[in-house]
Short mmCIF file of C-alpha atoms in Angstrom, two decimals:
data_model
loop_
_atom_site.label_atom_id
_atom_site.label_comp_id
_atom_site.label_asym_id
_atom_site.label_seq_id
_atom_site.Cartn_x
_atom_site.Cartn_y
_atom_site.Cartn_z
CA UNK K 1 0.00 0.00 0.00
CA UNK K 2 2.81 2.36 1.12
CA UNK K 3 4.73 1.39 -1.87
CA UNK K 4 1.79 2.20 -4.36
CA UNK K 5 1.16 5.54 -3.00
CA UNK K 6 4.69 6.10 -3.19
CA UNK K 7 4.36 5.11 -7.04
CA UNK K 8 1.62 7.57 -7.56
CA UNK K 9 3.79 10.30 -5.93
CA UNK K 10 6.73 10.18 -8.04
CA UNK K 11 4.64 9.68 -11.03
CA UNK K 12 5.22 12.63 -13.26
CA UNK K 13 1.82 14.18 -14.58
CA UNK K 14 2.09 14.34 -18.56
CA UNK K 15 0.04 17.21 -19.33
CA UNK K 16 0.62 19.40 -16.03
CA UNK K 17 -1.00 22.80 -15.79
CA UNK K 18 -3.20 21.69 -18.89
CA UNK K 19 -5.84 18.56 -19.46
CA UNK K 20 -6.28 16.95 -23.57
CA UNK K 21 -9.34 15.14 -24.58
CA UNK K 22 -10.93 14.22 -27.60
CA UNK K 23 -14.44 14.37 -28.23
CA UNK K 24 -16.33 12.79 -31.53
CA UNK K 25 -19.98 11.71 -31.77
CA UNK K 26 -20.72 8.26 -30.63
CA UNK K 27 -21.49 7.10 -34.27
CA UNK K 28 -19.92 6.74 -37.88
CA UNK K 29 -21.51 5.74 -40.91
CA UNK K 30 -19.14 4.14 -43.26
CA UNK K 31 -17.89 6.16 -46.28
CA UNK K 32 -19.56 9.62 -44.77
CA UNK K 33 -16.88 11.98 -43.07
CA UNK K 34 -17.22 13.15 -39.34
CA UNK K 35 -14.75 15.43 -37.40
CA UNK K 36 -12.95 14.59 -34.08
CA UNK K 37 -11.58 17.37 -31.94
CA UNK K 38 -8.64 17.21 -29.64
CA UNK K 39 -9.24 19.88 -26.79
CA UNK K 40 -6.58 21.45 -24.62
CA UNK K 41 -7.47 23.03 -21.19
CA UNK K 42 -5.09 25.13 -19.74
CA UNK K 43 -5.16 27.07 -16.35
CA UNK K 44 -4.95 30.79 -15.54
CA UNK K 45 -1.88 32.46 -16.39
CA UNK K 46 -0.75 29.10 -18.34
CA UNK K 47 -0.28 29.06 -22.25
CA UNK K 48 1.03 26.55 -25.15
CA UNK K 49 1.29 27.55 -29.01
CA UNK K 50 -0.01 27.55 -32.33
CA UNK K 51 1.29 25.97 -35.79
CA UNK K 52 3.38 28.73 -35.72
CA UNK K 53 4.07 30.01 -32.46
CA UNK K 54 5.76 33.19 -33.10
CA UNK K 55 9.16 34.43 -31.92
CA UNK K 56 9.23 31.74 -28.62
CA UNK K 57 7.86 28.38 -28.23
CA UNK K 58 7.31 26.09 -29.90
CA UNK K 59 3.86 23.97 -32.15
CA UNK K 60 1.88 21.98 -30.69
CA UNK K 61 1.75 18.76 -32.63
CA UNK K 62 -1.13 16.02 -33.36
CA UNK K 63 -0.01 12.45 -34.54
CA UNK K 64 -3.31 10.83 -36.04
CA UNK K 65 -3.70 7.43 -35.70
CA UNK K 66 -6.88 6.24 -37.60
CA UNK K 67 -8.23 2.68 -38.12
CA UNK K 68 -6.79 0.53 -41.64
CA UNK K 69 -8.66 2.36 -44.38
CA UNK K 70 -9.61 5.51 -42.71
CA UNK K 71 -8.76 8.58 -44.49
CA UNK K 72 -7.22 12.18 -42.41
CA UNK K 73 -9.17 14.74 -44.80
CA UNK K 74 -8.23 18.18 -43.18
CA UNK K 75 -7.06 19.19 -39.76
CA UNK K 76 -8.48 22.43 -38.27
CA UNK K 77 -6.94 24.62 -35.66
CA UNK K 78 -9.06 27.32 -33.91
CA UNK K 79 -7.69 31.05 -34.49
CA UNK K 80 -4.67 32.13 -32.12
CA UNK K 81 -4.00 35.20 -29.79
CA UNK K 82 -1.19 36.99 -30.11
CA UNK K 83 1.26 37.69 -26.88
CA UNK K 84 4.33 39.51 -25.66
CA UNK K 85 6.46 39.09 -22.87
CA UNK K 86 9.78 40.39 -22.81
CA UNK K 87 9.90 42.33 -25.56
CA UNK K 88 8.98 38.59 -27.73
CA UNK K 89 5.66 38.13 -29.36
CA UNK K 90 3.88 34.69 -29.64
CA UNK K 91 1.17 33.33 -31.04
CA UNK K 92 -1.04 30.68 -29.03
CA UNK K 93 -3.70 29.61 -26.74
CA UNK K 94 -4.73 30.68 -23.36
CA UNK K 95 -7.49 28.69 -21.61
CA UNK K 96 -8.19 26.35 -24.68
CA UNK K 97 -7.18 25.27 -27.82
CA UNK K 98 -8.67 22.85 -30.37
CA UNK K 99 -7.67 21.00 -33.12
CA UNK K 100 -9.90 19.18 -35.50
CA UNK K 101 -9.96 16.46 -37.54
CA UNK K 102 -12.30 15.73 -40.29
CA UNK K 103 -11.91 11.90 -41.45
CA UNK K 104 -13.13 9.83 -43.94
CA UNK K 105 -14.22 5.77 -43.19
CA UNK K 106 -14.34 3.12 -45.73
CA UNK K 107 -17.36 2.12 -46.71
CA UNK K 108 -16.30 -1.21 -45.68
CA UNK K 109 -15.19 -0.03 -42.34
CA UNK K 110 -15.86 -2.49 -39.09
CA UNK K 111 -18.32 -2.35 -36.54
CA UNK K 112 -16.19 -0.83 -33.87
CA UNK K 113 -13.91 1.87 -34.81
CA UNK K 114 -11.04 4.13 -32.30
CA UNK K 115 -9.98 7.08 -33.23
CA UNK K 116 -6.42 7.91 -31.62
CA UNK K 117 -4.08 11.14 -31.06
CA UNK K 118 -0.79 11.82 -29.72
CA UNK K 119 -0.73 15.58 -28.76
CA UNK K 120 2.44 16.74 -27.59
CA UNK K 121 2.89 20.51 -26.79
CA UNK K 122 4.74 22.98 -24.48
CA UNK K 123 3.00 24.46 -21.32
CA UNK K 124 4.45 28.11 -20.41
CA UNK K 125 4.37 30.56 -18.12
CA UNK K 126 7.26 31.70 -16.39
CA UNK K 127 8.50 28.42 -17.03
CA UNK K 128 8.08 26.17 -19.73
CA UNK K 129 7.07 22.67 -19.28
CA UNK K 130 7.13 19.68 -21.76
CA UNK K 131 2.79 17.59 -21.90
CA UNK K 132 1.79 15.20 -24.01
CA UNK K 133 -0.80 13.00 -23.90
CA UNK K 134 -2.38 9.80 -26.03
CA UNK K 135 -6.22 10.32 -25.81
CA UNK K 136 -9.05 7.96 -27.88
CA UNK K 137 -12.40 7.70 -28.81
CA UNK K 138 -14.36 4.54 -29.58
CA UNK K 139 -17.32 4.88 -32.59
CA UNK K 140 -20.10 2.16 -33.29
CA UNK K 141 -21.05 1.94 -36.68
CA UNK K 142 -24.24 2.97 -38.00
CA UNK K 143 -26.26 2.54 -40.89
CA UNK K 144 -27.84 6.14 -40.87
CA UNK K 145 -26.17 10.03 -40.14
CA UNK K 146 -26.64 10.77 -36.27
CA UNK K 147 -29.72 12.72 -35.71
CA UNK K 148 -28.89 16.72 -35.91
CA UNK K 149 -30.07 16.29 -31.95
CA UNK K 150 -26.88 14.27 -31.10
CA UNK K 151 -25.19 17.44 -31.17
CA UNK K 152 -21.78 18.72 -31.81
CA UNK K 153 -18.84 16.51 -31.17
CA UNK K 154 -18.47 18.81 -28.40
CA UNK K 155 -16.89 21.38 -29.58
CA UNK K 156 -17.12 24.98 -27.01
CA UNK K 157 -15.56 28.06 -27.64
CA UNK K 158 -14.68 29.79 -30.81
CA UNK K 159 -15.30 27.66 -33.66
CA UNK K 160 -12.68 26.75 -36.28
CA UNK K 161 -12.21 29.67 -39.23
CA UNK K 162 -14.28 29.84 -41.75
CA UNK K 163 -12.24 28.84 -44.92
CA UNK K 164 -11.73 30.78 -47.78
CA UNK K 165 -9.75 28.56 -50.35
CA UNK K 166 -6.77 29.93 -52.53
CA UNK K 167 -8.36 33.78 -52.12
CA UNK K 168 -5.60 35.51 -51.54
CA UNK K 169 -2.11 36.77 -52.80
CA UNK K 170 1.25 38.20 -50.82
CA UNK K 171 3.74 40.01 -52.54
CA UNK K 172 6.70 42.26 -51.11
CA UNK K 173 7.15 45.75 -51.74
CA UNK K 174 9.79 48.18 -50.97
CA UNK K 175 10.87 45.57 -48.01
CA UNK K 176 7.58 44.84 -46.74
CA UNK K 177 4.78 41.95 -47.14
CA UNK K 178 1.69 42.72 -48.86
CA UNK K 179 -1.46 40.61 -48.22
CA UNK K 180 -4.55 40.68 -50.17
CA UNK K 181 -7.92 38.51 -49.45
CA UNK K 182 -11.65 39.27 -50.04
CA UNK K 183 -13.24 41.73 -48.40
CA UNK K 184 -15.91 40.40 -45.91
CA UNK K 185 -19.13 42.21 -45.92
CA UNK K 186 -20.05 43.76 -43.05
CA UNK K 187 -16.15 44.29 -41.82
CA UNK K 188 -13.78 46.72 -42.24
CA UNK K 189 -10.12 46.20 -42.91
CA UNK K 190 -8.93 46.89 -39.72
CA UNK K 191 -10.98 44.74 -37.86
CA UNK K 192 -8.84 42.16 -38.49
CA UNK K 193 -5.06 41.40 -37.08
CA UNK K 194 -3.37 38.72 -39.40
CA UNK K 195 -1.38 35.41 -38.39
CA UNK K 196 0.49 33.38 -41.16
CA UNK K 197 0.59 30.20 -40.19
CA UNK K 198 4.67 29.52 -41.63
CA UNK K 199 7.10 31.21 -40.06
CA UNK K 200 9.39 33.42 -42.40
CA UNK K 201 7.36 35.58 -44.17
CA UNK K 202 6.02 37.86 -41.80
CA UNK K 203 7.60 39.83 -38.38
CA UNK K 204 5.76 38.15 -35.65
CA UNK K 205 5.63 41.23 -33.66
CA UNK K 206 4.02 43.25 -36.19
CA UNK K 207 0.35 44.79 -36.77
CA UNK K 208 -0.52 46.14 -39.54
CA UNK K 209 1.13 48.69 -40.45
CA UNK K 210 -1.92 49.69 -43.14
CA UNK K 211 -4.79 48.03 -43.58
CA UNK K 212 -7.11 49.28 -46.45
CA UNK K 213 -9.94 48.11 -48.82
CA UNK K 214 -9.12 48.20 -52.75
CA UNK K 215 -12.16 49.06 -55.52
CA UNK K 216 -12.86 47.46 -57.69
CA UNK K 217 -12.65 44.13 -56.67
CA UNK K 218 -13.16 45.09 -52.85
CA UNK K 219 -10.36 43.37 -51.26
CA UNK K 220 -8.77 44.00 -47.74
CA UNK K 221 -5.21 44.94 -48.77
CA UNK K 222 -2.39 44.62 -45.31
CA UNK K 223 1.14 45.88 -45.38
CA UNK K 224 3.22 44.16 -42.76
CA UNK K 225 6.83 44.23 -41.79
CA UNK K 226 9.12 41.24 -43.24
CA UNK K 227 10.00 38.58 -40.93
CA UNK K 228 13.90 39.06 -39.71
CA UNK K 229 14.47 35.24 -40.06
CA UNK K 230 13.62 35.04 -43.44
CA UNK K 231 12.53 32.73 -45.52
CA UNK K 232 13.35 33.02 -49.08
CA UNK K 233 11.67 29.35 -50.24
CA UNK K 234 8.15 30.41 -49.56
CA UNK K 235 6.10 30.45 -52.05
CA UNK K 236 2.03 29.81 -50.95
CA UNK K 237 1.24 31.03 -47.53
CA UNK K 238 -1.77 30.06 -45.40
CA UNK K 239 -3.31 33.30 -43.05
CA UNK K 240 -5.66 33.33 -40.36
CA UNK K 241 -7.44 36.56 -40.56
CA UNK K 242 -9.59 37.09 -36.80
CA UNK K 243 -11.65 39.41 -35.96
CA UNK K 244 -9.56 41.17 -33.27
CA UNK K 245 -13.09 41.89 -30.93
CA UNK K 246 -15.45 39.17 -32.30
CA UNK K 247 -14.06 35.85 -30.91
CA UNK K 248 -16.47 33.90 -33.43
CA UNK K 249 -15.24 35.59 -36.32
CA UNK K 250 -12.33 34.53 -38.63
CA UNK K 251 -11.48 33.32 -41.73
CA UNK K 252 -8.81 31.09 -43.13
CA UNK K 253 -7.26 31.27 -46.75
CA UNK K 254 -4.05 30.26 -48.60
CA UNK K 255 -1.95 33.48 -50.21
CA UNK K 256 -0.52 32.89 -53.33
CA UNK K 257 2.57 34.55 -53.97
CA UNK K 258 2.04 37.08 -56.79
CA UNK K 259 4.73 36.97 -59.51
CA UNK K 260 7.69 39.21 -59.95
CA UNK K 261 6.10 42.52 -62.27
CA UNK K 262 8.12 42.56 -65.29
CA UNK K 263 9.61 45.88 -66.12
CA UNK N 1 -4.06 46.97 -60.03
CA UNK N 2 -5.18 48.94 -56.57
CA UNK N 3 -7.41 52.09 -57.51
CA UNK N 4 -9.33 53.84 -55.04
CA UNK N 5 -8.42 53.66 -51.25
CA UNK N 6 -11.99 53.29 -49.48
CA UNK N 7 -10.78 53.36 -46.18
CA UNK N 8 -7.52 53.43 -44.33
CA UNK N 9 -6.99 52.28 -40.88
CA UNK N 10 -4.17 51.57 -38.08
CA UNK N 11 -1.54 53.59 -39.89
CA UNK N 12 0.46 53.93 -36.68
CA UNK N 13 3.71 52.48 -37.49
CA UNK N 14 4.72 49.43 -35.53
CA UNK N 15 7.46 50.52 -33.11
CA UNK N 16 10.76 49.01 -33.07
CA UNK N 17 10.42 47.38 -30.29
CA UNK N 18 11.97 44.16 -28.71
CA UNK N 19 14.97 42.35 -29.67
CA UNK N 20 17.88 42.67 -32.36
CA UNK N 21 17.26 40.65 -35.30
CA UNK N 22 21.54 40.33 -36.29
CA UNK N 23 21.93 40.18 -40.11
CA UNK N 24 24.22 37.16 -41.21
CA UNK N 25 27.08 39.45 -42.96
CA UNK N 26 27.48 41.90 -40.01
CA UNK N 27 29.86 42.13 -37.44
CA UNK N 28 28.79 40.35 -34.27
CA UNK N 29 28.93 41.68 -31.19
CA UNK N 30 31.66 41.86 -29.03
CA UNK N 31 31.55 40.12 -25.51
CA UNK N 32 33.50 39.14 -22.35
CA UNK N 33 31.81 36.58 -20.20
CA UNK N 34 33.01 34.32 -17.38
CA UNK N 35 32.18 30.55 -17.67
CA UNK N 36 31.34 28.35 -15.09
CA UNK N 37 34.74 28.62 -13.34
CA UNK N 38 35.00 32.06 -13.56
CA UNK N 39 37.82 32.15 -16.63
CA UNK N 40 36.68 35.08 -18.80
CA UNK N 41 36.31 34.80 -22.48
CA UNK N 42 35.95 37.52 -24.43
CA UNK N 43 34.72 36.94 -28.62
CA UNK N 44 37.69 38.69 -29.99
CA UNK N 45 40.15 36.05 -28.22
CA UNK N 46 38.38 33.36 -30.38
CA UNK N 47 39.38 35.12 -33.79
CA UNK N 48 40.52 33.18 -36.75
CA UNK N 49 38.56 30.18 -35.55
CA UNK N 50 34.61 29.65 -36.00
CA UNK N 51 32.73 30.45 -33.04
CA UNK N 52 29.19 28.91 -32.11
CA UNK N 53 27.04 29.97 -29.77
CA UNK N 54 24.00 28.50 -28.24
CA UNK N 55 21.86 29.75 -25.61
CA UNK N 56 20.57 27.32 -23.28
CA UNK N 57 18.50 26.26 -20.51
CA UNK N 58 18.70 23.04 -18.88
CA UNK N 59 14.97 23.06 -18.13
CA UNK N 60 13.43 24.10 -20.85
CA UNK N 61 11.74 21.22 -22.12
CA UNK N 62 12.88 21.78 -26.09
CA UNK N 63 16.68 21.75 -24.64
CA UNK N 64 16.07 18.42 -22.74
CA UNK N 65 14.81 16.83 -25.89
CA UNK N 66 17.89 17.83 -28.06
CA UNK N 67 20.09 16.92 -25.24
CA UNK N 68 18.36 13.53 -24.64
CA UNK N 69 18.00 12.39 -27.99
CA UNK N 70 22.05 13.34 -27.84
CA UNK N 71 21.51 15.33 -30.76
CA UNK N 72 23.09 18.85 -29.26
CA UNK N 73 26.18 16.52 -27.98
CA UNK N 74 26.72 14.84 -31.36
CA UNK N 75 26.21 18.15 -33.03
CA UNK N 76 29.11 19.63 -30.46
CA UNK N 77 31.28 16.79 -30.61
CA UNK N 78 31.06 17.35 -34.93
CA UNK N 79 32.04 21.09 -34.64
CA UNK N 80 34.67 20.68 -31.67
CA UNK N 81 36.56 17.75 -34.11
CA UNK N 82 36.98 20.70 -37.23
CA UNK N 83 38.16 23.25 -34.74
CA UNK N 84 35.13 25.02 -34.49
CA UNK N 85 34.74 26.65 -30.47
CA UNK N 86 31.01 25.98 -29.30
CA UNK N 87 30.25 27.94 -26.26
CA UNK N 88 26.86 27.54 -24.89
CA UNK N 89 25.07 30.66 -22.87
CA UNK N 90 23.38 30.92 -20.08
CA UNK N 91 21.03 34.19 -19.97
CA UNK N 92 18.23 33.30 -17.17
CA UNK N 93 17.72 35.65 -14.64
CA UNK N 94 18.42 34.42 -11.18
CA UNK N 95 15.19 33.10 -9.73
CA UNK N 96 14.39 31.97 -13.06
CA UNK N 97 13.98 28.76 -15.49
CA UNK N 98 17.12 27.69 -15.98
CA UNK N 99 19.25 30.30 -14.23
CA UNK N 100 22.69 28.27 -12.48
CA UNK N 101 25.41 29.03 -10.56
CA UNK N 102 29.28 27.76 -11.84
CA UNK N 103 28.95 25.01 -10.06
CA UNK N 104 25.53 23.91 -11.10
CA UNK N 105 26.55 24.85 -14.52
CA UNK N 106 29.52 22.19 -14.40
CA UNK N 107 26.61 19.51 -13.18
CA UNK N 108 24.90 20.15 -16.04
CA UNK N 109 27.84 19.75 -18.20
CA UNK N 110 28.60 16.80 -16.62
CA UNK N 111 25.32 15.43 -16.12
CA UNK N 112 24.24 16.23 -19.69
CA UNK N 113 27.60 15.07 -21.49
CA UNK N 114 28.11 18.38 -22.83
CA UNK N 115 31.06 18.77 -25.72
CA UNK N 116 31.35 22.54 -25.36
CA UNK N 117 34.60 24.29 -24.96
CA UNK N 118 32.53 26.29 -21.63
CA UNK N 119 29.20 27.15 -20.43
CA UNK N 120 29.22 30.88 -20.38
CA UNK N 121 26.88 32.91 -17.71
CA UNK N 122 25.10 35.89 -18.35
CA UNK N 123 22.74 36.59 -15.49
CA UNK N 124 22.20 40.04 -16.49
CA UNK N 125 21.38 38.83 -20.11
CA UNK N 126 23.30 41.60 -21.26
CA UNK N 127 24.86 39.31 -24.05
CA UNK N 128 21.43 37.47 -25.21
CA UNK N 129 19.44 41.20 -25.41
CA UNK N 130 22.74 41.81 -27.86
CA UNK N 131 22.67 39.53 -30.12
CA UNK N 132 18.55 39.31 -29.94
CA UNK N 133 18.63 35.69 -28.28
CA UNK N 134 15.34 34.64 -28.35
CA UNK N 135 15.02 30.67 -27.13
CA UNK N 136 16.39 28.04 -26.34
CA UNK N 137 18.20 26.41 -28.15
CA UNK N 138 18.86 29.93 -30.09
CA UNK N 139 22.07 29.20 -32.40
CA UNK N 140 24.60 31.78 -33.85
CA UNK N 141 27.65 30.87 -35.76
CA UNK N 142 30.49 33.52 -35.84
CA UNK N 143 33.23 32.93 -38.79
CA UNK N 144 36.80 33.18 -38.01
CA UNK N 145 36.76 37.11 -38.60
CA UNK N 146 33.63 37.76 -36.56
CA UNK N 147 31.22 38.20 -38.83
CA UNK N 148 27.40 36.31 -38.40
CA UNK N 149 27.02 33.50 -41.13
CA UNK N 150 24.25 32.14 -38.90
CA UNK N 151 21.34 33.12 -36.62
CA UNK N 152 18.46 30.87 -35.89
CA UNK N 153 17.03 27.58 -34.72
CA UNK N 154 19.60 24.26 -34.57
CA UNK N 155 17.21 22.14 -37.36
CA UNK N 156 13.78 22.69 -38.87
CA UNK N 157 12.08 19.69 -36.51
CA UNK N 158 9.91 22.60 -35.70
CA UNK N 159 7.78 21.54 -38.45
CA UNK N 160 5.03 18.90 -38.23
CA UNK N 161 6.75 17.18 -40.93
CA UNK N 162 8.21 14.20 -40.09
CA UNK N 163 10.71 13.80 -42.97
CA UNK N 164 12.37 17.05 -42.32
CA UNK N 165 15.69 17.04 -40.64
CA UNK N 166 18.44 19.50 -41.75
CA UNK N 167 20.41 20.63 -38.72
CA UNK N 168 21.21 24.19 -40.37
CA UNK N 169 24.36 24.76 -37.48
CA UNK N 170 25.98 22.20 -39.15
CA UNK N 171 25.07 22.93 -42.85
CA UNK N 172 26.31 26.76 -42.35
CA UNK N 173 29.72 25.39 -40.99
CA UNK N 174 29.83 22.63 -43.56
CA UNK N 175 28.82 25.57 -46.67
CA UNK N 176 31.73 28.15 -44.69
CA UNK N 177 34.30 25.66 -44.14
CA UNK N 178 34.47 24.82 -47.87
CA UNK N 179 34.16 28.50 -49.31
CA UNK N 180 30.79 28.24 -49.93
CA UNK N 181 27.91 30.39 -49.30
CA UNK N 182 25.60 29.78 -46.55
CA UNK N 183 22.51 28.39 -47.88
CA UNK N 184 20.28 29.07 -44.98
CA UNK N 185 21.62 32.04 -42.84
CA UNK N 186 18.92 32.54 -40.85
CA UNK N 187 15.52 30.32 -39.38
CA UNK N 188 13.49 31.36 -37.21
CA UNK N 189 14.55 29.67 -33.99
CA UNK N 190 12.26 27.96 -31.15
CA UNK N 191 11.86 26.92 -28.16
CA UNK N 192 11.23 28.33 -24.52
CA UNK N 193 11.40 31.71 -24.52
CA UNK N 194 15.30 33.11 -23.07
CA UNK N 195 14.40 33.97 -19.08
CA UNK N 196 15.48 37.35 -18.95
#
């Protein structure tokens, strides 16, 4: 007895500061796609990172592991926040984060399918700390879709960004990073703060430096500063464009990087 | 082609604010530090050889992964073999992540099978606000006439890809050693954020 508690003593908790789960419906119907989420908790005053976490940190990583047959479709993150501390800027989560998968069974798929993920991230505050975590979910098979009344697969908070395919362009100009993407009625230009989700292209630390809306066409145009760790090889860069006061609004969409202008 | 400006918002500049971002090609700064037994070593001492540097915390959790893996030794042991001096830095603040004392700097050493030439201390973080040190592991490579030829992150397993590995300390000594150009001069590094 003394010897087991002494066990659970010394046994190190893997996701300290922080809890993972993932959360799917109870159901699948084979050959129709459903998502599964992976959520992060995190106390007060603790943080971990985005895709691209900025100037510090480091991403937080999901390792799929799906049943023979089943297909990873897409993998959506909710938008970041962007942080400073010590003259750094970061991009991540504080409170929760969520990361979804949509996936695809075979139509031939068993009766009894689990879903698995391996989420490994960093857990900061003054300190960092290393979490990871292997979390599951068991689906039955059915023959029908779930009834709209099974609800979401749990999913609270700010939902994922709304995507908006290959909609927009980057270029640089006189040293700085242009951004285009459709203007979205009912916004203005400068509701919006920008994250790119590859390093290299853009200065983490800055904001816009202009934001403005092009006619014809109506497009949101941003100039940002370049990033100082450079990277010359990028050539299509996906932004997350959120709404920097409405936490349900944001939009997703790859730049394409507009050619060279020939003189 | 952008006509008409409809509206124009947050034209405030962004402030300069934060950290150096050292261009590969410029001088790097100069510095005198004491290691872990108190022997001073200043940059300019080190000319005509490369110099690395790599800022460090033994708790960080991204530093314990390249050390256990053995990855940051191996890398070491490489450079020390061609000649190259590898000098790791210590900028936490005391009370914080990481911060150590000589002795518990020589522990580490030890503990961690380190195959640097010293283990530098910078308390103040004079040195890491100076040459922008950002994380750790935060790399810099110095040539053999003090100029940068490298500043960012030891390999791109930042990504989520799986097949990527290029250590790019060892590709920038590899390119400068043999005349060549450096084909990646900077990254952007990561890790825990430097404890100032």
């Amino acid at each position: 007895m003394l010897a087991l508690a002494l066990a659970l003593a010394v046994q190190e908790d893997s996701t300290p500061h922080s809890s993972v789960r993932l959360s799917a419906l109870r159901q699948y119907v084979p050959g129709v796609a459903l998502t599964a989420t992976v959520h992060i908790e995190l106390e007060p005053s603790w943080h971990t990172y985005w895709k691209n976490p900025g100037e510090t940190g480091e991403p937080t990583r999901v390792r799929w592991s799906l049943p023979e047959g089943w297909k990873l479709l897409d993998e959506a993150w909710t938008a970041p926040s962007r942080f400073t501390e010590g003259g750094m800027t970061y991009f991540g989560y504080a409170g929760r984060a969520a990361i979804r998968a949509t996936v695809l069974p075979p139509k031939d798929a068993a009766d009894e399918a689990t879903l698995n993920a391996h989420v490994q991230y960093l857990v900061c505050s003054d300190a960092c700390l290393p979490a990871s975590a292997d979390v599951a979910v068991t689906l039955g098979r059915a023959s029908r879709p779930p009834s709209l009344d099974a609800g979401p697969d749990g999913v609270v908070g700010p939902p994922f960004p709304e995507k908006l395919g290959n909609a927009g362009e980057w270029w640089l100009e006189e040293g700085r990073v242009k951004i285009r993407f459709p203007a979205q009625e009912g916004f203005e230009p400068g509701d919006f703060e920008l994250f790119a989700e590859s390093p290299g292209l853009v200065d983490p630390a800055s904001q816009p430096l202009l934001a403005s809306r092009s006619r014809p066409g109506s497009h949101f145009e941003f100039t940002l500063a370049r990033a100082g760790f450079a990277d010359d090889k990028l050539s299509d860069v996906t932004f997350v464009a959120k709404h920097s006061k409405l936490l349900d609004v944001s939009y997703q969409f790859v730049a394409i990087q507009r050619p060279p202008r020939r003189n | 082609m952008i006509t008409a400006i409809a509206t124009l918002v947050a034209l405030a500049p962004a402030p300069q604010q934060g950290l150096p971002n050292l261009q590969p090609g410029t001088k790097a700064p100069a510095f005198t530090l004491a290691d872990s037994n108190g022997k001073k070593h200043s940059l300019a001492s080190f000319a005509g050889k490369y110099v690395v540097l790599e800022w460090t915390n033994h708790q960080c959790p991204v530093v314990v992964r390249h050390y256990k893996d053995g990855h940051m030794q191996a890398t070491q042991k490489w450079a020390s073999e061609k000649g190259v001096v590898w000098l790791a830095v210590v900028s936490s603040a005391p009370g914080k992540q990481g911060h150590v004392t000589g002795a518990q700097a020589n522990d580490v050493m030890k503990a961690k099978g380190h195959n640097c030439a010293a283990m530098l201390l910078d308390p103040t973080g004079e040195v890491g606000k100076a040459y922008g040190a950002r994380t750790t592991p935060h790399m810099f490579v110095i040539s053999p006439n003090g100029t940068l030829l490298y500043n960012g992150a030891i390999d791109d397993q930042s990504s989520n890809d799986p097949g990527a590995s290029r250590n790019y300390v060892k590709a920038a000594l590899s390119e400068a050693m043999a005349g060549k150009a450096v084909s990646v001069p900077t990254s952007q590094p990561y890790g825990c954020s430097v404890k100032y």
